């Protein structure tokens, strides 16, 4: 086999192995190992590259942000910032069809500006807003889809662990990458809100849900107490960047 | 008789391996806290007192390796190593035995890969141990290489053991494998 064939086969093999349920790091490592072995017909070379990949690539200074962002996401979600923002948003959107979905998107956008990873936002909002939407008889597929889709915002709106890794790979400035993520992130959030509005307008059966008459309007003091910590956190991080 | 003593051995080994993995995870998490402290100290000292912490880069690099490889065995233990388990769950609904065999094969492959890592890194460790090689800028801040290599070696070995134990223990109770150990409380 030529190296090109081995390369294409290994890409296909990675996709197949990952979908079969092999652990992702193991799938990537095993396929790379085997393809280098086949390509050079040299087991020792494959072992040496494995050694280099392990001990040297982990020591990249830029990657230090990843555990810190994960840590911050964990603290922020345990502190309940996500559910606070969500409550405020859902009291604001309560009159619109699918408004609770829009609230999820909006709260996700705000939460994305606090945390850096999509996994953190997905896990927070799957726990906070999916039960709420099911409670108001929204279609489960709609509820889960909104959370899954809008948690992508966590990756685009800065700070973002993914953008840091990307800027390291592409050798670009991290600050520039963050600035470049703001507008697309906001556009994406707006597009999600627009799509939910259109779905509520034209496919109300798919969206489901019943008009929310029993929502209480939050008093201003409570809105302040629920949003100010997040805003403060945002302001501090902007100053530091 | 032989089977039951074999099971007892596996159970005892799992308890030991799990205990070590949990301990390593605790240490790794403390290293994350240390990383927070170092980065903050460096930023404050650099910005306000114009006195940067000279070894910051080396210490951060060092702690990165510790974080990743100290936490890896426990991640493996609680089945949180990233995977896409949609296919396994689908198959498991209809053919539980097929899914359990697949899980076992995947864990076996993973343990082989971890053995390869351990074998690849061991000569590095012995070499660094003998030469006392270091990284960083001499005279400013240096850190030895050998603890890094040793941590990677020990972590890969522990992961191998845990993967193997998963392969063996699965035969007894194949259904509890995808249940996360600690549920989030929110």
Coordinates of C-alpha atoms in Angstrom, one line a residue:
Chain A
X1 CA 0.0 0.0 0.0
X2 CA 1.2 3.5 -0.7
X3 CA 1.4 6.0 2.1
X4 CA -1.5 7.9 0.6
X5 CA -3.7 4.8 0.7
X6 CA -2.7 4.1 4.3
X7 CA -3.5 7.7 5.1
X8 CA -7.0 7.6 3.7
X9 CA -7.7 4.2 5.2
X10 CA -6.6 5.4 8.6
X11 CA -8.9 8.4 8.4
X12 CA -11.8 6.0 7.6
X13 CA -10.6 3.6 10.4
X14 CA -10.7 6.4 12.9
X15 CA -14.2 7.4 12.0
X16 CA -15.4 3.8 12.1
X17 CA -13.7 2.9 15.4
X18 CA -15.0 6.1 17.1
X19 CA -18.6 5.3 16.0
X20 CA -18.1 1.7 17.2
X21 CA -17.5 3.1 20.7
X22 CA -13.8 2.8 21.0
X23 CA -12.4 5.5 23.4
X24 CA -11.5 8.4 21.3
X25 CA -7.9 8.9 22.5
X26 CA -7.3 5.1 22.1
X27 CA -8.8 5.1 18.6
X28 CA -6.6 8.0 17.5
X29 CA -3.5 6.5 19.1
X30 CA -3.9 3.0 17.9
X31 CA -4.7 4.0 14.3
X32 CA -1.7 6.4 14.1
X33 CA 0.6 3.8 15.7
X34 CA -0.5 1.0 13.3
X35 CA -0.4 3.2 10.2
X36 CA 3.1 4.5 11.0
X37 CA 4.2 0.9 11.6
X38 CA 2.7 -0.2 8.2
X39 CA 4.0 2.9 6.3
X40 CA 7.6 2.6 7.5
X41 CA 7.5 -1.1 8.2
X42 CA 9.4 -0.3 11.4
X43 CA 8.0 -1.1 14.8
X44 CA 10.7 0.8 16.7
X45 CA 10.0 4.0 14.8
X46 CA 6.3 3.7 15.8
X47 CA 7.3 3.2 19.4
X48 CA 9.6 6.2 19.3
X49 CA 7.0 8.5 17.8
X50 CA 4.5 7.3 20.4
X51 CA 7.0 8.2 23.1
X52 CA 7.5 11.7 21.6
X53 CA 3.8 12.3 21.1
X54 CA 3.1 11.4 24.7
X55 CA 5.7 13.3 26.7
X56 CA 6.3 16.3 24.5
X57 CA 2.9 17.3 23.2
X58 CA 1.4 17.3 26.7
X59 CA 4.0 19.8 27.8
X60 CA 2.7 22.6 25.6
X61 CA 2.4 25.8 27.7
X62 CA -0.8 26.8 25.9
X63 CA -2.6 23.7 27.0
X64 CA -2.4 24.8 30.6
X65 CA -5.6 26.8 29.9
X66 CA -7.6 23.6 29.3
X67 CA -7.6 22.2 32.8
X68 CA -8.2 25.7 34.1
X69 CA -11.2 26.3 31.9
X70 CA -12.6 22.9 32.8
X71 CA -12.1 23.7 36.5
X72 CA -13.8 27.1 36.0
X73 CA -16.7 25.5 34.1
X74 CA -17.2 23.0 36.9
X75 CA -17.2 25.7 39.6
X76 CA -19.5 28.0 37.7
X77 CA -21.9 25.2 37.0
X78 CA -21.9 24.0 40.6
X79 CA -22.4 27.6 41.8
X80 CA -25.6 27.7 39.8
X81 CA -24.8 30.6 37.6
X82 CA -26.2 28.8 34.6
X83 CA -29.6 28.1 36.1
X84 CA -29.8 31.7 37.5
X85 CA -29.3 33.2 34.1
X86 CA -31.8 30.7 32.7
X87 CA -34.5 31.7 35.2
X88 CA -34.1 35.4 34.3
X89 CA -34.2 34.6 30.6
X90 CA -37.2 32.4 30.8
X91 CA -39.1 35.1 32.8
X92 CA -38.3 37.5 30.0
X93 CA -39.3 35.2 27.1
X94 CA -42.4 33.8 28.8
X95 CA -45.0 35.1 26.4
X96 CA -43.6 33.8 23.1
X97 CA -44.3 30.4 21.7
X98 CA -41.1 28.4 22.2
X99 CA -39.9 31.2 24.4
X100 CA -38.4 28.8 26.9
X101 CA -36.3 27.4 24.1
X102 CA -35.2 30.9 23.2
X103 CA -34.4 31.4 26.9
X104 CA -32.2 28.4 26.8
X105 CA -30.3 29.8 23.8
X106 CA -29.9 33.2 25.4
X107 CA -28.8 31.7 28.7
X108 CA -26.4 29.5 26.9
X109 CA -24.9 32.5 25.1
X110 CA -24.4 34.3 28.4
X111 CA -23.0 31.1 30.1
X112 CA -20.7 30.6 27.1
X113 CA -19.1 34.0 27.9
X114 CA -18.3 32.7 31.3
X115 CA -17.1 29.2 30.6
X116 CA -14.9 27.8 27.9
X117 CA -16.2 24.4 27.0
X118 CA -19.3 23.2 25.3
X119 CA -19.4 20.1 27.5
X120 CA -19.9 22.3 30.6
X121 CA -22.8 24.2 29.0
X122 CA -24.4 21.1 27.6
X123 CA -24.3 19.3 31.0
X124 CA -25.6 22.3 32.8
X125 CA -28.5 23.1 30.5
X126 CA -29.4 19.4 30.0
X127 CA -30.1 19.4 33.7
X128 CA -31.7 22.8 34.1
X129 CA -33.8 23.5 31.0
X130 CA -34.7 20.1 29.6
X131 CA -36.9 19.2 32.6
X132 CA -38.5 22.6 32.5
X133 CA -39.4 22.3 28.8
X134 CA -40.7 18.8 29.4
X135 CA -42.8 20.2 32.3
X136 CA -44.4 22.6 29.9
X137 CA -45.2 19.8 27.5
X138 CA -42.6 20.7 24.9
X139 CA -41.7 17.9 22.4
X140 CA -38.7 16.0 24.0
X141 CA -36.9 16.0 20.7
X142 CA -37.3 19.8 20.5
X143 CA -36.1 20.3 24.1
X144 CA -33.0 18.1 23.7
X145 CA -32.2 19.5 20.3
X146 CA -32.3 23.1 21.5
X147 CA -29.9 22.3 24.3
X148 CA -27.5 20.2 22.1
X149 CA -27.5 22.8 19.4
X150 CA -27.1 25.9 21.6
X151 CA -24.3 24.4 23.7
X152 CA -22.1 24.8 20.7
X153 CA -22.1 28.5 21.6
X154 CA -19.9 27.6 24.6
X155 CA -17.2 26.7 22.1
X156 CA -17.5 29.9 19.9
X157 CA -18.1 32.7 22.3
X158 CA -14.9 33.6 24.1
X159 CA -13.4 32.4 26.4
X160 CA -13.1 29.1 24.6
X161 CA -10.8 26.2 25.2
X162 CA -11.2 25.1 21.6
X163 CA -10.2 28.4 20.1
X164 CA -7.0 28.3 22.3
X165 CA -6.1 24.9 20.9
X166 CA -6.9 26.0 17.4
X167 CA -4.8 29.2 17.7
X168 CA -1.9 27.1 19.0
X169 CA -2.2 24.8 16.0
X170 CA -2.7 27.6 13.4
X171 CA -0.1 29.8 15.2
X172 CA -2.4 32.7 15.5
X173 CA -2.9 35.1 18.4
X174 CA -5.3 33.9 21.1
X175 CA -6.7 37.3 21.7
X176 CA -7.4 37.8 18.0
X177 CA -9.1 34.4 17.9
X178 CA -11.3 35.4 20.8
X179 CA -12.3 38.7 19.2
X180 CA -13.1 36.8 16.0
X181 CA -15.4 34.5 17.9
X182 CA -17.7 37.1 19.3
X183 CA -19.7 38.2 16.3
X184 CA -20.2 34.7 14.8
X185 CA -21.2 33.5 18.2
X186 CA -23.8 36.2 18.6
X187 CA -25.0 35.6 15.0
X188 CA -25.4 31.9 15.8
X189 CA -27.3 32.7 18.9
X190 CA -29.6 35.0 16.9
X191 CA -30.0 32.4 14.2
X192 CA -31.1 29.8 16.9
X193 CA -33.6 32.2 18.4
X194 CA -34.9 33.0 14.9
X195 CA -35.2 29.3 14.0
X196 CA -37.1 28.6 17.2
X197 CA -39.5 31.5 16.5
X198 CA -40.0 30.2 12.9
X199 CA -40.6 26.7 14.1
X200 CA -43.1 27.9 16.8
X201 CA -44.8 29.9 14.1
X202 CA -45.0 27.3 11.3
X203 CA -44.5 23.9 13.0
X204 CA -46.2 24.3 16.4
X205 CA -47.0 20.6 16.6
X206 CA -43.3 19.7 16.5
X207 CA -42.4 22.3 19.1
X208 CA -45.3 21.4 21.4
X209 CA -45.7 23.2 24.7
X210 CA -48.6 25.1 26.3
X211 CA -48.9 28.8 26.9
X212 CA -47.3 29.7 30.1
X213 CA -49.8 31.5 32.2
X214 CA -48.4 30.6 35.5
X215 CA -45.0 32.1 35.1
X216 CA -44.3 34.6 37.7
X217 CA -42.6 37.8 36.7
X218 CA -39.3 38.0 38.7
X219 CA -38.9 41.1 40.8
X220 CA -36.1 43.4 39.8
X221 CA -34.1 42.7 43.0
X222 CA -34.1 39.0 42.2
X223 CA -33.1 39.6 38.5
X224 CA -30.2 41.7 39.8
X225 CA -29.1 39.1 42.3
X226 CA -29.2 36.4 39.7
X227 CA -27.4 38.3 36.9
X228 CA -24.8 40.5 38.7
X229 CA -22.4 37.7 39.7
X230 CA -22.2 36.5 36.0
X231 CA -21.8 40.1 34.7
X232 CA -19.1 40.7 37.3
X233 CA -17.3 37.6 36.3
X234 CA -17.6 38.6 32.6
X235 CA -16.2 42.1 33.3
X236 CA -13.3 40.8 35.3
X237 CA -12.3 38.3 32.6
X238 CA -12.5 40.9 29.9
X239 CA -10.2 43.2 31.8
X240 CA -7.7 40.4 32.2
X241 CA -7.7 39.4 28.6
Chain B
X1 CA -13.2 -23.6 43.6
X2 CA -10.5 -22.3 41.2
X3 CA -13.1 -20.0 39.6
X4 CA -14.2 -18.5 42.9
X5 CA -10.6 -17.9 44.1
X6 CA -9.9 -16.3 40.7
X7 CA -12.9 -14.1 41.2
X8 CA -11.7 -13.2 44.7
X9 CA -8.3 -12.3 43.3
X10 CA -9.9 -10.1 40.6
X11 CA -12.1 -8.4 43.2
X12 CA -9.1 -7.8 45.5
X13 CA -7.0 -6.5 42.7
X14 CA -9.8 -4.1 41.5
X15 CA -10.2 -2.7 45.0
X16 CA -6.4 -2.1 45.2
X17 CA -6.3 -0.6 41.7
X18 CA -9.3 1.6 42.2
X19 CA -7.9 2.8 45.5
X20 CA -4.6 3.8 43.9
X21 CA -6.5 5.5 41.0
X22 CA -8.7 7.5 43.4
X23 CA -5.6 8.6 45.3
X24 CA -3.8 9.6 42.1
X25 CA -6.8 11.6 41.0
X26 CA -6.9 13.5 44.3
X27 CA -3.2 14.4 43.9
X28 CA -3.9 15.4 40.3
X29 CA -6.8 17.7 41.3
X30 CA -4.5 19.3 44.0
X31 CA -2.0 19.9 41.2
X32 CA -4.8 21.8 39.3
X33 CA -5.3 24.0 42.3
X34 CA -1.5 24.5 42.5
X35 CA -1.6 25.5 38.8
X36 CA -4.3 28.1 39.5
X37 CA -2.1 29.4 42.4
X38 CA 1.1 29.5 40.3
X39 CA -0.5 31.3 37.3
X40 CA -2.2 33.8 39.5
X41 CA 1.0 34.4 41.5
X42 CA 2.9 34.9 38.2
X43 CA 0.3 37.3 36.8
X44 CA 0.1 39.4 40.0
X45 CA 3.8 39.5 40.6
X46 CA 4.5 40.3 36.9
X47 CA 1.8 43.0 36.6
X48 CA 1.9 44.7 40.0
X49 CA 5.5 44.2 41.3
X50 CA 7.3 43.8 38.0
X51 CA 8.9 40.7 39.4
X52 CA 7.7 37.7 37.3
X53 CA 8.1 34.2 38.8
X54 CA 11.0 32.9 36.7
X55 CA 10.1 29.3 36.7
X56 CA 6.5 29.7 35.7
X57 CA 6.7 28.1 32.3
X58 CA 8.6 25.1 33.5
X59 CA 6.4 24.6 36.6
X60 CA 3.3 24.9 34.4
X61 CA 4.6 22.3 31.9
X62 CA 5.5 20.0 34.7
X63 CA 2.1 20.3 36.3
X64 CA 0.4 19.7 33.0
X65 CA 2.0 16.2 32.7
X66 CA 1.1 15.5 36.4
X67 CA -2.6 16.6 35.9
X68 CA -3.1 14.5 32.7
X69 CA -1.4 11.4 33.8
X70 CA -2.5 11.4 37.5
X71 CA -6.1 11.8 36.6
X72 CA -6.1 9.4 33.6
X73 CA -6.5 6.1 35.6
X74 CA -9.5 7.3 37.6
X75 CA -11.1 8.6 34.4
X76 CA -10.7 5.1 33.0
X77 CA -12.0 3.6 36.2
X78 CA -15.3 5.5 36.2
X79 CA -15.8 5.0 32.4
X80 CA -15.5 8.6 31.6
X81 CA -12.8 8.4 29.0
X82 CA -14.3 10.1 26.1
X83 CA -16.2 7.8 23.8
X84 CA -19.2 7.9 21.5
X85 CA -21.4 5.1 23.0
X86 CA -24.5 5.6 20.9
X87 CA -23.8 2.4 18.9
X88 CA -23.0 0.3 21.9
X89 CA -26.2 1.5 23.7
X90 CA -28.3 0.7 20.6
X91 CA -26.8 -2.8 20.2
X92 CA -27.0 -3.3 23.9
X93 CA -30.8 -2.8 23.8
X94 CA -31.3 -5.6 21.4
X95 CA -28.2 -7.9 21.8
X96 CA -26.8 -7.3 25.2
X97 CA -24.2 -10.1 24.8
X98 CA -22.8 -8.6 21.6
X99 CA -22.4 -5.2 23.3
X100 CA -20.7 -6.8 26.2
X101 CA -18.3 -8.7 24.0
X102 CA -17.6 -5.4 22.1
X103 CA -16.9 -3.5 25.3
X104 CA -14.6 -6.2 26.4
X105 CA -12.7 -6.2 23.1
X106 CA -12.4 -2.4 23.2
X107 CA -11.1 -2.6 26.8
X108 CA -8.6 -5.3 25.8
X109 CA -7.3 -3.2 22.8
X110 CA -7.0 -0.2 25.2
X111 CA -5.0 -2.2 27.6
X112 CA -2.6 -3.3 24.9
X113 CA -2.2 0.3 23.8
X114 CA -1.4 1.3 27.4
X115 CA 1.2 -1.5 27.7
X116 CA 2.8 -0.1 24.5
X117 CA 3.0 3.3 26.1
X118 CA 4.5 1.9 29.3
X119 CA 7.1 -0.1 27.3
X120 CA 7.9 2.9 25.1
X121 CA 8.4 5.3 28.1
X122 CA 10.4 3.0 30.4
X123 CA 13.8 3.3 28.7
X124 CA 13.3 7.1 28.7
X125 CA 12.9 7.0 32.4
X126 CA 16.0 4.9 33.1
X127 CA 18.0 7.1 30.8
X128 CA 16.8 10.3 32.5
X129 CA 17.3 8.7 35.9
X130 CA 20.9 7.9 35.1
X131 CA 21.9 11.1 33.3
X132 CA 19.9 13.4 35.6
X133 CA 18.9 15.5 32.6
X134 CA 16.8 18.6 33.1
X135 CA 14.8 21.1 31.1
X136 CA 14.5 24.9 31.6
X137 CA 17.1 27.5 31.5
X138 CA 20.3 26.6 33.5
X139 CA 20.9 29.2 36.2
X140 CA 17.3 30.5 36.1
X141 CA 15.0 27.6 36.7
X142 CA 15.4 23.9 35.9
X143 CA 13.3 20.8 36.5
X144 CA 14.4 17.2 36.2
X145 CA 12.9 15.0 33.5
X146 CA 12.7 11.8 35.3
X147 CA 9.6 12.4 37.5
X148 CA 7.7 13.2 34.3
X149 CA 8.7 10.0 32.6
X150 CA 8.0 8.0 35.8
X151 CA 4.5 9.4 36.2
X152 CA 3.7 8.6 32.6
X153 CA 5.0 5.1 33.1
X154 CA 3.1 4.5 36.3
X155 CA -0.1 6.0 34.9
X156 CA 0.1 3.8 31.8
X157 CA 0.7 0.7 33.9
X158 CA -2.2 1.5 36.2
X159 CA -4.4 2.1 33.2
X160 CA -3.4 -1.2 31.7
X161 CA -4.3 -3.0 35.0
X162 CA -7.7 -1.2 35.2
X163 CA -8.6 -2.0 31.6
X164 CA -7.6 -5.6 32.1
X165 CA -9.7 -5.8 35.3
X166 CA -12.6 -4.4 33.3
X167 CA -12.2 -7.1 30.7
X168 CA -12.2 -9.8 33.4
X169 CA -14.9 -8.3 35.7
X170 CA -17.3 -7.8 32.8
X171 CA -18.0 -11.5 32.6
X172 CA -19.7 -11.4 36.0
X173 CA -21.9 -8.3 35.7
X174 CA -21.9 -6.9 32.2
X175 CA -24.6 -4.3 32.8
X176 CA -23.1 -1.8 35.3
X177 CA -20.3 -0.8 33.0
X178 CA -21.6 2.5 31.6
X179 CA -23.0 3.8 34.9
X180 CA -20.9 6.8 36.1
X181 CA -19.5 6.4 39.5
X182 CA -20.6 9.8 40.9
X183 CA -23.7 11.5 39.7
X184 CA -23.6 15.3 39.6
X185 CA -25.7 16.6 42.4
X186 CA -27.4 19.5 40.6

